[in-house]
PDB file of C-alpha atoms in Angstrom:
ATOM      1  CA  GLY A  39       8.384 -21.573  -6.781  1.00 65.00           C
ATOM      2  CA  GLN A  40      11.996 -20.742  -5.915  1.00 73.00           C
ATOM      3  CA  GLN A  41      13.793 -22.782  -3.841  1.00 74.00           C
ATOM      4  CA  LEU A  42      15.745 -22.679  -0.946  1.00 89.00           C
ATOM      5  CA  ASN A  43      17.322 -25.066   1.145  1.00 91.00           C
ATOM      6  CA  GLN A  44      19.193 -24.608   4.669  1.00 94.00           C
ATOM      7  CA  SER A  45      21.232 -26.623   7.005  1.00 95.00           C
ATOM      8  CA  PRO A  46      21.206 -28.172   8.807  1.00 95.00           C
ATOM      9  CA  GLN A  47      17.193 -28.927   9.549  1.00 93.00           C
ATOM     10  CA  SER A  48      18.306 -28.775  13.715  1.00 95.00           C
ATOM     11  CA  MET A  49      21.559 -28.871  15.711  1.00 96.00           C
ATOM     12  CA  PHE A  50      21.072 -28.871  19.760  1.00 96.00           C
ATOM     13  CA  ILE A  51      24.329 -27.636  20.951  1.00 96.00           C
ATOM     14  CA  GLN A  52      26.177 -27.095  24.152  1.00 97.00           C
ATOM     15  CA  GLU A  53      24.970 -23.276  26.035  1.00 97.00           C
ATOM     16  CA  GLY A  54      28.703 -21.371  25.022  1.00 97.00           C
ATOM     17  CA  GLU A  55      30.002 -22.973  21.308  1.00 97.00           C
ATOM     18  CA  ASP A  56      29.746 -21.698  18.358  1.00 97.00           C
ATOM     19  CA  VAL A  57      27.076 -22.361  15.678  1.00 96.00           C
ATOM     20  CA  SER A  58      26.855 -21.872  11.581  1.00 97.00           C
ATOM     21  CA  MET A  59      24.136 -22.684   9.177  1.00 97.00           C
ATOM     22  CA  ASN A  60      23.980 -22.120   5.805  1.00 97.00           C
ATOM     23  CA  CYS A  61      21.086 -21.119   3.052  1.00 97.00           C
ATOM     24  CA  THR A  62      21.208 -22.022  -0.561  1.00 96.00           C
ATOM     25  CA  SER A  63      19.555 -21.261  -3.690  1.00 94.00           C
ATOM     26  CA  SER A  64      18.907 -21.954  -7.046  1.00 91.00           C
ATOM     27  CA  SER A  65      19.329 -18.994  -8.302  1.00 90.00           C
ATOM     28  CA  ILE A  66      21.077 -15.597  -7.460  1.00 93.00           C
ATOM     29  CA  PHE A  67      19.697 -13.271  -5.239  1.00 93.00           C
ATOM     30  CA  ASN A  68      20.667  -9.130  -4.764  1.00 92.00           C
ATOM     31  CA  THR A  69      19.005  -9.532  -0.664  1.00 92.00           C
ATOM     32  CA  TRP A  70      19.802 -11.876   1.310  1.00 94.00           C
ATOM     33  CA  LEU A  71      17.851 -11.624   5.307  1.00 94.00           C
ATOM     34  CA  TRP A  72      18.156 -13.675   8.367  1.00 96.00           C
ATOM     35  CA  TYR A  73      15.263 -13.199  10.787  1.00 95.00           C
ATOM     36  CA  LYS A  74      14.656 -15.618  13.694  1.00 96.00           C
ATOM     37  CA  GLN A  75      11.193 -16.815  15.198  1.00 94.00           C
ATOM     38  CA  ASP A  76      10.288 -18.040  18.971  1.00 93.00           C
ATOM     39  CA  PRO A  77       7.128 -20.460  19.412  1.00 87.00           C
ATOM     40  CA  GLY A  78       4.203 -18.258  19.278  1.00 85.00           C
ATOM     41  CA  GLU A  79       5.955 -15.749  17.330  1.00 90.00           C
ATOM     42  CA  GLY A  80       6.060 -14.004  14.164  1.00 92.00           C
ATOM     43  CA  PRO A  81      10.014 -13.954  12.148  1.00 93.00           C
ATOM     44  CA  VAL A  82      11.798 -10.665  13.626  1.00 94.00           C
ATOM     45  CA  LEU A  83      14.942  -9.663  11.027  1.00 93.00           C
ATOM     46  CA  LEU A  84      18.274 -10.298  12.398  1.00 96.00           C
ATOM     47  CA  ILE A  85      20.875  -9.335   9.823  1.00 96.00           C
ATOM     48  CA  ALA A  86      20.594  -7.857   6.234  1.00 93.00           C
ATOM     49  CA  LEU A  87      23.233  -8.342   2.954  1.00 95.00           C
ATOM     50  CA  TYR A  88      22.864  -6.135   0.006  1.00 92.00           C
ATOM     51  CA  LYS A  89      25.830  -6.880  -1.761  1.00 94.00           C
ATOM     52  CA  ALA A  90      28.229 -10.466  -2.664  1.00 95.00           C
ATOM     53  CA  GLY A  91      31.293 -11.366  -0.336  1.00 95.00           C
ATOM     54  CA  GLU A  92      29.433  -8.734   1.982  1.00 95.00           C
ATOM     55  CA  LEU A  93      29.855  -9.637   5.916  1.00 97.00           C
ATOM     56  CA  THR A  94      28.066  -8.209   8.300  1.00 96.00           C
ATOM     57  CA  SER A  95      27.550  -8.421  12.465  1.00 96.00           C
ATOM     58  CA  ASN A  96      24.953  -7.578  14.829  1.00 94.00           C
ATOM     59  CA  GLY A  97      26.734  -8.278  18.321  1.00 96.00           C
ATOM     60  CA  ARG A  98      27.145 -12.172  18.276  1.00 97.00           C
ATOM     61  CA  LEU A  99      25.564 -12.815  15.080  1.00 97.00           C
ATOM     62  CA  THR A 100      27.795 -12.759  11.677  1.00 98.00           C
ATOM     63  CA  ALA A 101      26.376 -13.244   7.804  1.00 98.00           C
ATOM     64  CA  GLN A 102      27.941 -13.578   4.453  1.00 97.00           C
ATOM     65  CA  PHE A 103      26.674 -13.021   0.865  1.00 97.00           C
ATOM     66  CA  GLY A 104      28.283 -15.463  -0.822  1.00 96.00           C
ATOM     67  CA  ILE A 105      29.992 -14.469  -3.533  1.00 95.00           C
ATOM     68  CA  THR A 106      28.215 -16.942  -5.989  1.00 94.00           C
ATOM     69  CA  ARG A 107      25.569 -14.469  -4.671  1.00 94.00           C
ATOM     70  CA  LYS A 108      23.314 -18.324  -4.514  1.00 95.00           C
ATOM     71  CA  ASP A 109      24.721 -18.525  -0.596  1.00 96.00           C
ATOM     72  CA  SER A 110      24.886 -17.024   2.501  1.00 97.00           C
ATOM     73  CA  PHE A 111      25.528 -17.999   5.686  1.00 98.00           C
ATOM     74  CA  LEU A 112      25.383 -17.439   9.535  1.00 98.00           C
ATOM     75  CA  ASN A 113      27.133 -17.563  12.863  1.00 98.00           C
ATOM     76  CA  ILE A 114      26.396 -17.147  15.563  1.00 98.00           C
ATOM     77  CA  SER A 115      29.039 -16.798  18.298  1.00 97.00           C
ATOM     78  CA  ALA A 116      29.426 -18.592  22.370  1.00 97.00           C
ATOM     79  CA  SER A 117      25.519 -19.655  22.235  1.00 97.00           C
ATOM     80  CA  ILE A 118      23.059 -18.803  25.288  1.00 96.00           C
ATOM     81  CA  PRO A 119      19.587 -20.516  26.234  1.00 95.00           C
ATOM     82  CA  SER A 120      18.164 -17.359  24.677  1.00 95.00           C
ATOM     83  CA  ASP A 121      19.217 -18.041  21.353  1.00 96.00           C
ATOM     84  CA  VAL A 122      16.984 -21.067  20.712  1.00 96.00           C
ATOM     85  CA  GLY A 123      14.749 -20.768  17.897  1.00 96.00           C
ATOM     86  CA  ILE A 124      13.715 -20.918  13.895  1.00 95.00           C
ATOM     87  CA  TYR A 125      16.109 -19.340  12.301  1.00 96.00           C
ATOM     88  CA  PHE A 126      15.521 -18.375   8.203  1.00 95.00           C
ATOM     89  CA  CYS A 127      16.619 -17.339   6.005  1.00 96.00           C
ATOM     90  CA  ALA A 128      15.103 -15.122   3.117  1.00 93.00           C
ATOM     91  CA  GLY A 129      16.655 -13.696  -0.543  1.00 92.00           C
ATOM     92  CA  THR A 130      14.890 -11.622  -3.114  1.00 88.00           C
ATOM     93  CA  LEU A 131      16.194 -10.770  -6.850  1.00 86.00           C
ATOM     94  CA  THR A 132      14.112  -7.769  -7.720  1.00 80.00           C
ATOM     95  CA  GLY A 133      12.483  -6.652  -4.184  1.00 71.00           C
ATOM     96  CA  ASN A 134       9.254  -7.373  -4.796  1.00 74.00           C
ATOM     97  CA  GLN A 135       9.077 -10.673  -2.988  1.00 83.00           C
ATOM     98  CA  PHE A 136      10.761 -12.434  -0.769  1.00 87.00           C
ATOM     99  CA  TYR A 137      11.734 -16.164  -1.018  1.00 90.00           C
ATOM    100  CA  PHE A 138      12.745 -17.608   2.257  1.00 92.00           C
ATOM    101  CA  GLY A 139      14.822 -20.969   3.201  1.00 92.00           C
ATOM    102  CA  THR A 140      13.216 -24.655   5.475  1.00 90.00           C
ATOM    103  CA  GLY A 141      14.744 -23.178   9.347  1.00 93.00           C
ATOM    104  CA  THR A 142      17.154 -24.071  11.017  1.00 95.00           C
ATOM    105  CA  SER A 143      15.935 -25.143  13.914  1.00 95.00           C
ATOM    106  CA  LEU A 144      18.642 -24.045  17.391  1.00 97.00           C
ATOM    107  CA  THR A 145      18.191 -26.034  20.421  1.00 97.00           C
ATOM    108  CA  VAL A 146      20.828 -24.767  23.128  1.00 96.00           C
ATOM    109  CA  ILE A 147      21.499 -26.783  25.909  1.00 94.00           C
ATOM    110  CA  PRO A 148      22.568 -25.071  29.374  1.00 91.00           C
TER     111      PRO A 148
ATOM    112  CA  ASN B 274       2.696   0.371  19.364  1.00 68.00           C
ATOM    113  CA  ALA B 275       1.653  -2.370  18.575  1.00 79.00           C
ATOM    114  CA  GLY B 276       3.351  -3.038  15.538  1.00 93.00           C
ATOM    115  CA  VAL B 277       1.479  -5.733  13.416  1.00 96.00           C
ATOM    116  CA  THR B 278      -2.025  -7.312  14.864  1.00 96.00           C
ATOM    117  CA  GLN B 279      -3.687 -10.482  13.782  1.00 97.00           C
ATOM    118  CA  THR B 280      -7.084 -11.527  14.493  1.00 96.00           C
ATOM    119  CA  PRO B 281      -8.007 -14.904  15.942  1.00 96.00           C
ATOM    120  CA  LYS B 282      -5.128 -16.305  16.983  1.00 95.00           C
ATOM    121  CA  PHE B 283      -6.585 -19.476  16.808  1.00 96.00           C
ATOM    122  CA  GLN B 284      -9.202 -20.532  14.146  1.00 96.00           C
ATOM    123  CA  VAL B 285     -11.058 -24.458  12.895  1.00 97.00           C
ATOM    124  CA  LEU B 286     -12.903 -24.298  10.326  1.00 96.00           C
ATOM    125  CA  LYS B 287     -15.089 -27.469   8.723  1.00 97.00           C
ATOM    126  CA  THR B 288     -14.263 -27.668   4.869  1.00 97.00           C
ATOM    127  CA  GLY B 289     -15.502 -25.912   2.804  1.00 97.00           C
ATOM    128  CA  GLN B 290     -16.286 -23.426   5.463  1.00 97.00           C
ATOM    129  CA  SER B 291     -15.201 -19.460   4.662  1.00 96.00           C
ATOM    130  CA  MET B 292     -13.940 -17.666   7.613  1.00 96.00           C
ATOM    131  CA  THR B 293     -11.814 -14.087   7.513  1.00 97.00           C
ATOM    132  CA  LEU B 294      -8.365 -13.153   8.849  1.00 98.00           C
ATOM    133  CA  GLN B 295      -7.705  -9.639   9.921  1.00 97.00           C
ATOM    134  CA  CYS B 296      -4.532  -7.782   9.675  1.00 98.00           C
ATOM    135  CA  ALA B 297      -3.723  -4.851  10.624  1.00 97.00           C
ATOM    136  CA  GLN B 298      -0.703  -2.353  11.278  1.00 97.00           C
ATOM    137  CA  ASP B 299       0.121   1.310  12.924  1.00 96.00           C
ATOM    138  CA  MET B 300       3.112   1.749  11.464  1.00 95.00           C
ATOM    139  CA  ASN B 301       2.096   3.448   8.617  1.00 95.00           C
ATOM    140  CA  HIS B 302       3.334   1.451   5.896  1.00 95.00           C
ATOM    141  CA  ASN B 303       2.340   1.191   2.775  1.00 95.00           C
ATOM    142  CA  SER B 304       3.131  -2.729   2.075  1.00 94.00           C
ATOM    143  CA  MET B 305       1.657  -5.509   3.466  1.00 96.00           C
ATOM    144  CA  TYR B 306       2.044  -9.577   2.929  1.00 96.00           C
ATOM    145  CA  TRP B 307      -0.143 -12.271   3.383  1.00 97.00           C
ATOM    146  CA  TYR B 308       2.341 -15.005   4.193  1.00 96.00           C
ATOM    147  CA  ARG B 309       1.614 -19.142   5.109  1.00 96.00           C
ATOM    148  CA  GLN B 310       4.207 -21.444   7.124  1.00 94.00           C
ATOM    149  CA  ASP B 311       4.283 -25.239   7.058  1.00 92.00           C
ATOM    150  CA  PRO B 312       6.266 -28.016   8.637  1.00 83.00           C
ATOM    151  CA  GLY B 313       9.215 -28.342   6.248  1.00 76.00           C
ATOM    152  CA  MET B 314       8.026 -25.441   3.456  1.00 78.00           C
ATOM    153  CA  GLY B 315       9.495 -22.457   5.065  1.00 84.00           C
ATOM    154  CA  LEU B 316       7.721 -18.833   4.576  1.00 91.00           C
ATOM    155  CA  ARG B 317       5.193 -18.504   1.051  1.00 93.00           C
ATOM    156  CA  LEU B 318       4.159 -15.931  -0.078  1.00 93.00           C
ATOM    157  CA  ILE B 319       0.053 -15.822  -0.795  1.00 96.00           C
ATOM    158  CA  TYR B 320      -0.644 -12.017  -1.656  1.00 96.00           C
ATOM    159  CA  TYR B 321       0.951  -8.685  -0.910  1.00 95.00           C
ATOM    160  CA  SER B 322      -0.495  -4.770  -1.260  1.00 95.00           C
ATOM    161  CA  ALA B 323       2.621  -2.457  -2.411  1.00 93.00           C
ATOM    162  CA  SER B 324       0.298   0.326  -1.673  1.00 92.00           C
ATOM    163  CA  GLU B 325      -3.378   0.828  -0.956  1.00 92.00           C
ATOM    164  CA  GLY B 326      -5.703   0.533  -3.001  1.00 91.00           C
ATOM    165  CA  THR B 327      -3.592  -2.167  -4.538  1.00 94.00           C
ATOM    166  CA  THR B 328      -3.228  -6.111  -4.742  1.00 96.00           C
ATOM    167  CA  ASP B 329      -1.330  -9.057  -5.992  1.00 95.00           C
ATOM    168  CA  LYS B 330      -0.500 -12.509  -6.358  1.00 95.00           C
ATOM    169  CA  GLY B 331       2.402 -14.149  -4.469  1.00 92.00           C
ATOM    170  CA  GLU B 332       3.642 -17.924  -4.947  1.00 90.00           C
ATOM    171  CA  VAL B 333       0.390 -19.553  -3.767  1.00 94.00           C
ATOM    172  CA  PRO B 334      -3.022 -17.401  -4.277  1.00 96.00           C
ATOM    173  CA  ASN B 335      -4.863 -19.907  -5.446  1.00 96.00           C
ATOM    174  CA  GLY B 336      -7.951 -20.579  -2.627  1.00 96.00           C
ATOM    175  CA  TYR B 337      -7.383 -17.290  -1.511  1.00 98.00           C
ATOM    176  CA  ASN B 338      -8.947 -13.828  -2.143  1.00 97.00           C
ATOM    177  CA  VAL B 339      -7.733 -10.943  -0.320  1.00 98.00           C
ATOM    178  CA  SER B 340      -8.757  -6.476   0.355  1.00 97.00           C
ATOM    179  CA  ARG B 341      -6.879  -3.482   1.409  1.00 96.00           C
ATOM    180  CA  LEU B 342      -9.427  -1.767   3.387  1.00 89.00           C
ATOM    181  CA  ASN B 343      -7.365   1.130   3.897  1.00 95.00           C
ATOM    182  CA  LYS B 344      -3.757   1.659   4.759  1.00 96.00           C
ATOM    183  CA  ARG B 345      -3.834   0.235   7.752  1.00 97.00           C
ATOM    184  CA  GLU B 346      -5.440  -3.130   7.192  1.00 97.00           C
ATOM    185  CA  PHE B 347      -5.210  -5.939   5.110  1.00 98.00           C
ATOM    186  CA  SER B 348      -7.153  -8.685   5.257  1.00 98.00           C
ATOM    187  CA  LEU B 349      -7.358 -12.505   3.435  1.00 98.00           C
ATOM    188  CA  ARG B 350     -10.432 -14.609   3.231  1.00 98.00           C
ATOM    189  CA  LEU B 351     -10.679 -17.979   2.024  1.00 96.00           C
ATOM    190  CA  GLU B 352     -13.972 -18.876   0.289  1.00 93.00           C
ATOM    191  CA  SER B 353     -14.217 -22.375   1.161  1.00 96.00           C
ATOM    192  CA  ALA B 354     -12.060 -23.506   3.482  1.00 96.00           C
ATOM    193  CA  ALA B 355      -9.520 -26.972   2.264  1.00 97.00           C
ATOM    194  CA  PRO B 356      -7.848 -29.594   4.692  1.00 97.00           C
ATOM    195  CA  SER B 357      -4.634 -28.218   2.340  1.00 96.00           C
ATOM    196  CA  GLN B 358      -4.898 -24.857   3.338  1.00 97.00           C
ATOM    197  CA  THR B 359      -4.372 -26.158   7.565  1.00 97.00           C
ATOM    198  CA  SER B 360      -1.344 -23.916   7.960  1.00 97.00           C
ATOM    199  CA  VAL B 361      -0.092 -20.738  10.055  1.00 96.00           C
ATOM    200  CA  TYR B 362      -0.326 -17.362   7.914  1.00 98.00           C
ATOM    201  CA  PHE B 363       1.435 -14.327   9.203  1.00 97.00           C
ATOM    202  CA  CYS B 364       0.146 -10.986   7.906  1.00 97.00           C
ATOM    203  CA  ALA B 365       3.532  -8.700   7.420  1.00 95.00           C
ATOM    204  CA  SER B 366       4.016  -4.730   6.590  1.00 95.00           C
ATOM    205  CA  SER B 367       7.332  -2.810   5.530  1.00 92.00           C
ATOM    206  CA  GLU B 368       7.437   0.613   4.801  1.00 91.00           C
ATOM    207  CA  GLU B 369       7.813  -0.078   0.525  1.00 86.00           C
ATOM    208  CA  LEU B 370       7.334  -2.434  -1.218  1.00 81.00           C
ATOM    209  CA  ALA B 371      11.233  -3.064  -1.571  1.00 72.00           C
ATOM    210  CA  SER B 372      12.348  -2.263   2.126  1.00 74.00           C
ATOM    211  CA  ASP B 373      14.026  -5.281   3.403  1.00 75.00           C
ATOM    212  CA  THR B 374      12.558  -5.315   6.744  1.00 84.00           C
ATOM    213  CA  GLN B 375       9.396  -6.783   7.074  1.00 89.00           C
ATOM    214  CA  TYR B 376       7.816  -6.661  10.333  1.00 92.00           C
ATOM    215  CA  PHE B 377       5.477  -9.918  11.497  1.00 94.00           C
ATOM    216  CA  GLY B 378       1.791  -9.920  13.229  1.00 95.00           C
ATOM    217  CA  PRO B 379       2.258 -12.934  15.677  1.00 94.00           C
ATOM    218  CA  GLY B 380       0.184 -15.362  13.324  1.00 95.00           C
ATOM    219  CA  THR B 381      -3.139 -17.510  12.933  1.00 96.00           C
ATOM    220  CA  ARG B 382      -3.169 -20.806  13.408  1.00 96.00           C
ATOM    221  CA  LEU B 383      -6.309 -22.305  11.482  1.00 97.00           C
ATOM    222  CA  THR B 384      -6.745 -25.505  11.190  1.00 97.00           C
ATOM    223  CA  VAL B 385      -9.162 -27.514   8.695  1.00 97.00           C
ATOM    224  CA  LEU B 386     -10.972 -30.215   9.425  1.00 96.00           C
TER     225      LEU B 386
END
């Protein structure tokens, strides 16, 4: 199956710090998505990207669709305790099947 | 609006037992999905249903069967459970197959002894 690698695997940061994470694929995608999963819950969509080079924001979150179409980046500014969770990237070429990354676990220390 | 609901939340099975995981959505979505989530592996697609009456294999279909009972419900069956099927199972739905916004249920945590 398709492999999506996310880094870092986990992050421990102080409240107020900025966060950066990325996702790389072995092949090109037409759509990149970023999800957040809270403990005991299903993933929730944060941002969707449709075009190489696209930069999209959702509040304190900003994501970019890499120009090679094989990577994507997520930044969180001024982190707060409720940002805690696991962040997943997902990508698709055809739209029939999305492939998910391995996740980045974020811990925010108050 | 409950969104996507899954039952049960937790289940323990012995090797060889069978069970069905239930999923229902109340958003009038056409497409539904079953994923499994394992530590360090992310979510992997087991089966999906583009619309009522159709089902297709995803990335890891072996050992599973599905039924799209009607537009609302999509069940996942393990005929003879194996320890390798210990995982957290998520059901999701979307308006159409190519829709990027998939809505996920809360998950079923399954342990096979």
